[in-house]
Amino acid sequence: MSLLTTSGLVKKFGGLTAVNDVNLSIEENETLGIIGPNGSGKTTLFNLLTGFFLPTSGKVSFQGRYITRLSPEKRVAMGMVRTFQLVSVFNSLKVWENLVPCTTWSNKSHYTFWKLLTSSAQNTWDSSREALKLVGLENYANALTAELSYGDKRLLEIALSLSLKPKLLLLDEPFSGLSDVEILKVLKLLKTLKGKITIAIIEHKISAIVDFVDRLSVMNEGRLICEGNPSEVLRDPLVNECYWGKEEMLKEEGQSDASLV
Ligand SMILES: Nc1ncnc2c1ncn2[C@@H]1O[C@H](COP(=O)(O)OP(=O)(O)O)[C@@H](O)[C@H]1O
Ligand SMILES: [Mg+2]
C-alpha cells in the first residue's frame, strides 16, 4: 500500500485549472522528485496534499485513510510535514525559540499550550538544541533568526519540520534562492534522511535533484505528464518538449533560464 495517493485531484481558480486530474502515489520511504515548469501546479498540488487548499474535486488518502478535507494540523499530527517555497521561519525570535512549539508538540501531548507553559525550560532548550545539532546550527542557537543567511534559515526550517517527526516530508523548492555551497549543505542533510523517511521534493532545476531522487514525476499545465526512473524521464520526448519548447519561446522573449539541466 502506498503511503499517500491522490485520485482525480483537481483544483480550479476561477477559469484556471491549476491541478488537473492528478493521480499520484508516494511509496513508503521513497524519495520522489516533482518537477515542472513555473506555474505547472507543483505548489498547488502540495497545498492540496497538506490541506492548505481544498480540492475542487478528487481525493487524497494517507496511510490508507481518506484525508481530503482534514485540517492541516491534523495532517501534521498524522506525520505529514512540509516546508515552503519562500522559507518560513520566525525572524524576530532567537534561532532556538523557533523550535519550541514543535519539540513540545511532538512529545505527543494533546494539551499543546498547557505543555508549552508547564514543560521545564531546560527540557525545551535541550530538545531545541538537539534539533539544531542535527542540521549543524547549534552554534547559532542564541542568534536572532533574522541574522541567519538564507541557506541557514532553510536548514532551520528543515530542523523545525524534522522536530515534528514526519513520516512524509514535503519540500517545496528547498534550494531556491540558495548559493551552490548552501545547496550542497542542504542536500547533504537531505541525503542523511533518504530511505529513513518518505520525501517528496519539488524542484525547478532538475540537475539539482536527479542523483538524489528514486523517482521523478513531471507536471505540466496542471497535469502529471510523465513518471518513472529519473534518467528515463529526462529522455522522454514529451518532458523535453514541455521544458525546451518553453525554453525556445522564452529565449525569443529574452527570459531564458535553462532549467532542465
Ligand atoms: N492562491 C491562488 N489563487 C489563484 N491562482 C493561484 C493560486 N495559487 C496558484 N495559482 C495559479 O495556479 C497555477 C499554478 O501555480 P503553482 O502551483 O504555484 O505553480 P508552480 O509551483 O508549479 O510554479 C498558476 O497559474 C498560478 O497563478
Ligand atoms: Mg511553486
Coordinates of N, CA and C in Angstrom, one line a residue, residues 80-235:
M80 N 2.5 14.2 8.3 CA 2.7 14.9 7.0 C 3.2 16.3 7.3
V81 N 4.4 16.6 6.9 CA 5.0 17.9 7.3 C 5.6 18.5 6.0
R82 N 5.5 19.8 5.9 CA 6.0 20.5 4.7 C 6.9 21.7 5.0
T83 N 7.7 22.0 4.0 CA 8.4 23.3 4.0 C 7.9 24.2 2.9
F84 N 8.1 25.5 2.9 CA 7.5 26.4 1.9 C 8.5 26.9 0.9
Q85 N 8.0 27.2 -0.3 CA 8.8 27.8 -1.4 C 9.6 29.0 -0.9
L86 N 8.9 29.9 -0.2 CA 9.6 31.0 0.5 C 9.8 30.6 1.9
V87 N 11.1 30.5 2.3 CA 11.4 30.0 3.6 C 10.6 30.6 4.7
S88 N 10.0 29.8 5.6 CA 9.1 30.3 6.6 C 9.6 30.0 8.0
V89 N 10.3 31.0 8.6 CA 10.8 30.8 10.0 C 10.4 32.2 10.7
F90 N 10.5 32.2 12.0 CA 10.2 33.4 12.8 C 11.4 34.3 12.9
N91 N 11.5 35.3 12.1 CA 12.7 36.2 12.1 C 12.9 36.9 13.4
S92 N 11.8 37.3 14.1 CA 12.0 38.1 15.3 C 12.4 37.3 16.5
L93 N 12.4 35.9 16.4 CA 12.7 35.1 17.5 C 14.2 34.7 17.4
K94 N 14.7 34.2 18.6 CA 16.1 33.6 18.5 C 15.9 32.3 17.8
V95 N 17.1 31.8 17.3 CA 17.0 30.6 16.5 C 16.4 29.4 17.2
W96 N 16.8 29.2 18.5 CA 16.3 28.0 19.2 C 14.8 28.1 19.5
E97 N 14.4 29.4 19.7 CA 13.0 29.6 20.0 C 12.0 29.2 18.9
N98 N 12.5 29.2 17.7 CA 11.7 28.7 16.6 C 11.2 27.3 16.8
L99 N 12.0 26.5 17.5 CA 11.7 25.1 17.7 C 10.8 24.7 18.9
V100 N 10.6 25.7 19.7 CA 9.9 25.4 21.0 C 8.5 24.8 20.8
P101 N 7.6 25.4 20.0 CA 6.3 24.7 19.8 C 6.4 23.3 19.2
C102 N 7.3 23.1 18.3 CA 7.4 21.9 17.6 C 7.9 20.8 18.5
T103 N 9.0 21.0 19.2 CA 9.6 20.0 20.0 C 8.6 19.7 21.1
T104 N 7.9 20.6 21.6 CA 6.9 20.4 22.7 C 5.8 19.6 22.2
W105 N 5.3 20.0 21.1 CA 4.1 19.3 20.5 C 4.4 17.9 20.1
S106 N 5.6 17.6 19.5 CA 5.9 16.3 19.0 C 6.1 15.3 20.2
N107 N 6.0 15.8 21.4 CA 6.1 14.9 22.5 C 4.7 14.2 22.7
K108 N 3.8 14.4 21.7 CA 2.5 13.7 21.6 C 1.5 14.2 22.6
S109 N 1.6 15.3 23.2 CA 0.6 15.8 24.1 C -0.5 16.5 23.3
H110 N -1.7 16.3 23.7 CA -2.8 17.0 23.0 C -3.0 18.4 23.7
Y111 N -2.4 18.5 24.9 CA -2.5 19.8 25.6 C -1.3 20.7 25.2
T112 N -1.2 21.0 24.0 CA 0.0 21.7 23.5 C 0.4 22.9 24.3
F113 N -0.6 23.8 24.5 CA -0.3 25.1 25.1 C 0.0 24.9 26.6
W114 N -0.8 23.9 27.2 CA -0.6 23.6 28.6 C 0.8 23.1 28.8
K115 N 1.2 22.2 27.9 CA 2.5 21.6 28.0 C 3.6 22.7 27.7
L116 N 3.3 23.6 26.8 CA 4.3 24.6 26.4 C 4.6 25.5 27.7
L117 N 3.5 25.7 28.4 CA 3.6 26.6 29.6 C 4.3 25.9 30.8
T118 N 4.0 24.6 30.8 CA 4.5 23.9 32.1 C 5.8 23.1 31.9
S119 N 6.2 22.8 30.6 CA 7.4 22.0 30.4 C 8.6 22.7 31.0
S120 N 9.5 22.0 31.5 CA 10.6 22.8 32.1 C 11.5 23.4 31.0
A121 N 12.0 24.6 31.4 CA 12.7 25.4 30.4 C 13.9 24.6 29.9
Q122 N 14.6 23.8 30.8 CA 15.7 23.1 30.5 C 15.4 22.0 29.4
N123 N 14.3 21.3 29.6 CA 13.8 20.3 28.7 C 13.6 20.9 27.3
T124 N 13.0 22.0 27.2 CA 12.6 22.6 25.9 C 13.9 23.1 25.2
W125 N 14.8 23.6 26.0 CA 16.1 24.1 25.5 C 16.9 22.9 24.9
D126 N 16.9 21.8 25.7 CA 17.6 20.6 25.3 C 17.1 20.0 24.0
S127 N 15.7 19.9 23.8 CA 15.2 19.4 22.6 C 15.5 20.3 21.4
S128 N 15.4 21.6 21.7 CA 15.7 22.5 20.6 C 17.1 22.4 20.1
R129 N 18.0 22.3 21.1 CA 19.5 22.2 20.8 C 19.7 20.9 20.0
E130 N 19.0 19.9 20.4 CA 19.2 18.6 19.7 C 18.8 18.7 18.2
A131 N 17.6 19.4 18.0 CA 17.1 19.6 16.6 C 18.1 20.4 15.8
L132 N 18.7 21.4 16.5 CA 19.6 22.3 15.8 C 20.9 21.6 15.4
K133 N 21.3 20.7 16.3 CA 22.6 20.0 16.1 C 22.5 19.1 14.8
L134 N 21.3 18.5 14.7 CA 21.0 17.7 13.5 C 21.3 18.4 12.2
V135 N 21.0 19.7 12.1 CA 21.2 20.5 10.9 C 22.5 21.3 11.0
G136 N 23.3 21.2 12.0 CA 24.6 21.9 12.1 C 24.4 23.4 12.5
L137 N 23.3 23.7 13.2 CA 23.1 25.1 13.6 C 23.2 25.4 15.1
E138 N 23.8 24.4 15.8 CA 23.8 24.5 17.3 C 24.6 25.7 17.8
N139 N 25.6 26.2 17.0 CA 26.3 27.3 17.4 C 25.6 28.7 17.3
Y140 N 24.4 28.6 16.5 CA 23.6 29.8 16.3 C 22.4 29.8 17.2
A141 N 22.3 28.9 18.1 CA 21.0 28.8 18.9 C 20.5 30.1 19.5
N142 N 21.5 30.9 20.0 CA 21.1 32.2 20.6 C 21.1 33.4 19.7
A143 N 21.4 33.2 18.4 CA 21.4 34.3 17.5 C 20.0 34.7 17.1
L144 N 19.8 35.9 16.6 CA 18.5 36.3 16.1 C 18.3 35.7 14.8
T145 N 17.1 35.1 14.5 CA 16.9 34.4 13.3 C 17.1 35.3 12.1
A146 N 16.6 36.5 12.2 CA 16.7 37.5 11.1 C 18.2 37.6 10.6
E147 N 19.1 37.3 11.5 CA 20.5 37.5 11.1 C 21.2 36.3 10.4
L148 N 20.4 35.2 10.3 CA 20.9 34.0 9.6 C 21.0 34.2 8.1
S149 N 21.9 33.5 7.4 CA 21.8 33.5 5.9 C 20.6 32.8 5.5
Y150 N 20.3 33.0 4.2 CA 19.1 32.4 3.7 C 19.2 30.8 3.7
G151 N 20.5 30.4 3.5 CA 20.7 28.9 3.5 C 20.5 28.4 4.9
D152 N 21.0 29.1 5.9 CA 20.8 28.7 7.3 C 19.4 28.7 7.7
K153 N 18.6 29.7 7.2 CA 17.2 29.8 7.5 C 16.5 28.5 6.9
R154 N 16.9 28.1 5.8 CA 16.3 26.9 5.2 C 16.7 25.7 6.0
L155 N 17.9 25.6 6.5 CA 18.3 24.5 7.4 C 17.4 24.5 8.7
L156 N 17.2 25.7 9.2 CA 16.3 25.9 10.4 C 14.9 25.4 10.1
E157 N 14.4 25.8 8.9 CA 13.0 25.4 8.6 C 13.0 23.8 8.5
I158 N 14.0 23.2 8.0 CA 14.0 21.7 7.9 C 14.1 21.2 9.3
A159 N 15.0 21.8 10.2 CA 15.1 21.3 11.6 C 13.7 21.4 12.2
L160 N 13.0 22.4 12.0 CA 11.6 22.6 12.5 C 10.7 21.5 12.0
S161 N 10.8 21.2 10.7 CA 10.0 20.1 10.2 C 10.3 18.7 10.8
L162 N 11.7 18.5 10.9 CA 12.1 17.2 11.5 C 11.7 17.0 12.9
S163 N 11.6 18.1 13.7 CA 11.3 18.0 15.1 C 9.8 17.6 15.2
L164 N 9.0 17.7 14.1 CA 7.7 17.2 14.2 C 7.6 15.7 13.8
K165 N 8.7 15.1 13.7 CA 8.8 13.7 13.4 C 8.0 13.2 12.2
P166 N 8.3 13.7 11.0 CA 7.5 13.4 9.9 C 7.7 12.0 9.4
K167 N 6.6 11.4 8.8 CA 6.6 10.2 8.1 C 6.9 10.6 6.6
L168 N 6.1 11.7 6.2 CA 6.3 12.2 4.9 C 6.7 13.7 5.0
L169 N 7.9 14.0 4.4 CA 8.4 15.3 4.4 C 8.2 15.9 3.0
L170 N 7.5 17.0 2.8 CA 7.2 17.6 1.5 C 8.0 18.9 1.4
L171 N 9.0 18.9 0.5 CA 9.9 20.1 0.4 C 9.6 20.9 -0.9
D172 N 9.1 22.1 -0.7 CA 8.8 22.9 -1.9 C 10.0 23.8 -2.3
E173 N 10.7 23.4 -3.4 CA 11.9 24.1 -3.9 C 12.9 24.5 -2.7
P174 N 13.4 23.5 -2.0 CA 14.2 23.9 -0.9 C 15.5 24.6 -1.3
F175 N 15.9 24.5 -2.5 CA 17.2 25.1 -3.0 C 17.0 26.5 -3.6
S176 N 15.8 27.0 -3.7 CA 15.6 28.2 -4.5 C 16.2 29.4 -3.6
G177 N 16.9 30.2 -4.3 CA 17.5 31.4 -3.6 C 18.8 31.1 -2.9
L178 N 19.3 29.8 -3.0 CA 20.5 29.4 -2.3 C 21.7 29.4 -3.2
S179 N 22.9 29.7 -2.6 CA 24.1 29.6 -3.4 C 24.5 28.2 -3.6
D180 N 25.4 27.9 -4.5 CA 25.8 26.5 -4.8 C 26.3 25.8 -3.5
V181 N 27.1 26.5 -2.7 CA 27.6 26.0 -1.4 C 26.5 25.6 -0.5
E182 N 25.5 26.6 -0.4 CA 24.3 26.3 0.5 C 23.5 25.1 0.0
I183 N 23.4 25.0 -1.3 CA 22.6 23.9 -1.9 C 23.3 22.6 -1.4
L184 N 24.6 22.5 -1.5 CA 25.3 21.3 -1.1 C 25.1 21.0 0.3
K185 N 25.0 22.0 1.2 CA 24.8 21.8 2.6 C 23.4 21.2 2.9
V186 N 22.4 21.8 2.2 CA 21.0 21.3 2.4 C 20.9 19.9 1.8
L187 N 21.5 19.7 0.7 CA 21.5 18.3 0.0 C 22.1 17.3 0.9
K188 N 23.3 17.6 1.5 CA 24.0 16.7 2.4 C 23.1 16.3 3.6
L189 N 22.3 17.3 4.1 CA 21.4 17.0 5.2 C 20.3 16.0 4.7
L190 N 19.7 16.4 3.5 CA 18.6 15.6 3.0 C 19.1 14.1 2.7
K191 N 20.3 14.0 2.3 CA 20.8 12.6 2.0 C 20.9 11.8 3.2
T192 N 21.0 12.4 4.4 CA 21.0 11.6 5.7 C 19.6 11.1 6.0
L193 N 18.6 11.7 5.4 CA 17.2 11.3 5.7 C 16.7 10.3 4.7
K194 N 17.4 10.3 3.5 CA 16.9 9.4 2.4 C 16.8 8.0 2.9
G195 N 15.6 7.4 2.6 CA 15.4 6.0 2.9 C 14.9 5.8 4.3
K196 N 15.1 6.8 5.2 CA 14.6 6.7 6.6 C 13.2 7.2 6.7
I197 N 12.9 8.3 6.0 CA 11.5 8.8 5.9 C 11.1 9.0 4.5
T198 N 9.9 9.2 4.2 CA 9.4 9.4 2.8 C 9.6 10.9 2.5
I199 N 10.2 11.2 1.3 CA 10.4 12.6 0.9 C 9.8 12.8 -0.4
A200 N 9.1 13.9 -0.5 CA 8.7 14.4 -1.9 C 9.3 15.8 -2.0
I201 N 10.0 16.0 -3.1 CA 10.7 17.3 -3.2 C 10.4 17.9 -4.6
I202 N 9.9 19.1 -4.5 CA 9.6 19.9 -5.7 C 10.9 20.6 -6.1
E203 N 11.3 20.6 -7.4 CA 12.4 21.3 -7.8 C 12.2 21.8 -9.2
H204 N 12.7 23.0 -9.5 CA 12.6 23.6 -10.8 C 13.8 23.2 -11.7
K205 N 14.9 23.2 -11.0 CA 16.2 22.8 -11.7 C 16.4 21.3 -11.5
I206 N 16.2 20.5 -12.6 CA 16.3 19.1 -12.4 C 17.7 18.6 -12.0
S207 N 18.7 19.3 -12.5 CA 20.1 18.8 -12.2 C 20.4 18.8 -10.7
A208 N 19.7 19.6 -10.0 CA 19.9 19.7 -8.5 C 19.5 18.4 -7.8
I209 N 18.5 17.7 -8.4 CA 18.0 16.5 -7.6 C 18.1 15.2 -8.4
V210 N 18.5 15.2 -9.6 CA 18.4 14.0 -10.4 C 19.2 12.8 -9.8
D211 N 20.3 13.1 -9.1 CA 21.0 12.0 -8.5 C 20.5 11.6 -7.1
F212 N 19.6 12.5 -6.6 CA 19.1 12.3 -5.2 C 17.8 11.5 -5.1
V213 N 17.0 11.7 -6.1 CA 15.7 11.1 -6.1 C 15.6 9.6 -6.6
D214 N 14.7 8.8 -6.1 CA 14.5 7.5 -6.7 C 13.6 7.5 -7.9
R215 N 12.7 8.5 -7.9 CA 11.7 8.5 -9.0 C 11.4 10.0 -9.3
L216 N 11.0 10.3 -10.5 CA 10.6 11.6 -10.9 C 9.2 11.7 -11.4
S217 N 8.4 12.7 -11.0 CA 7.1 12.9 -11.6 C 7.2 14.3 -12.2
V218 N 6.7 14.4 -13.4 CA 6.7 15.7 -14.1 C 5.4 16.3 -14.3
M219 N 5.2 17.5 -13.9 CA 3.9 18.2 -14.1 C 4.1 19.3 -15.2
N220 N 3.0 19.4 -15.9 CA 2.9 20.4 -17.0 C 1.5 20.9 -17.1
E221 N 1.3 22.2 -17.0 CA -0.1 22.8 -17.1 C -1.1 22.0 -16.2
G222 N -0.7 21.7 -15.0 CA -1.6 21.1 -14.0 C -1.7 19.6 -14.1
R223 N -1.1 19.0 -15.1 CA -1.2 17.5 -15.2 C 0.1 16.8 -15.0
L224 N 0.0 15.6 -14.5 CA 1.2 14.8 -14.4 C 1.4 14.2 -15.8
I225 N 2.5 14.5 -16.4 CA 2.7 14.1 -17.8 C 3.6 12.9 -17.9
C226 N 4.4 12.7 -16.9 CA 5.4 11.6 -17.0 C 5.9 11.2 -15.6
E227 N 6.1 9.9 -15.4 CA 6.7 9.5 -14.1 C 7.6 8.3 -14.3
G228 N 8.6 8.2 -13.5 CA 9.5 7.0 -13.5 C 10.9 7.3 -13.1
N229 N 11.7 6.4 -13.5 CA 13.2 6.4 -13.2 C 13.7 7.8 -13.8
P230 N 14.5 8.5 -13.0 CA 14.9 9.9 -13.4 C 15.6 9.9 -14.8
S231 N 16.5 9.0 -15.0 CA 17.2 9.2 -16.3 C 16.3 8.9 -17.5
E232 N 15.3 8.0 -17.3 CA 14.4 7.7 -18.4 C 13.4 8.9 -18.6
V233 N 13.0 9.5 -17.5 CA 12.1 10.6 -17.5 C 12.8 11.8 -18.3
L234 N 14.1 12.0 -18.0 CA 14.8 13.1 -18.7 C 14.9 12.8 -20.2
R235 N 14.8 11.6 -20.6 CA 14.9 11.3 -22.0 C 13.6 11.3 -22.7

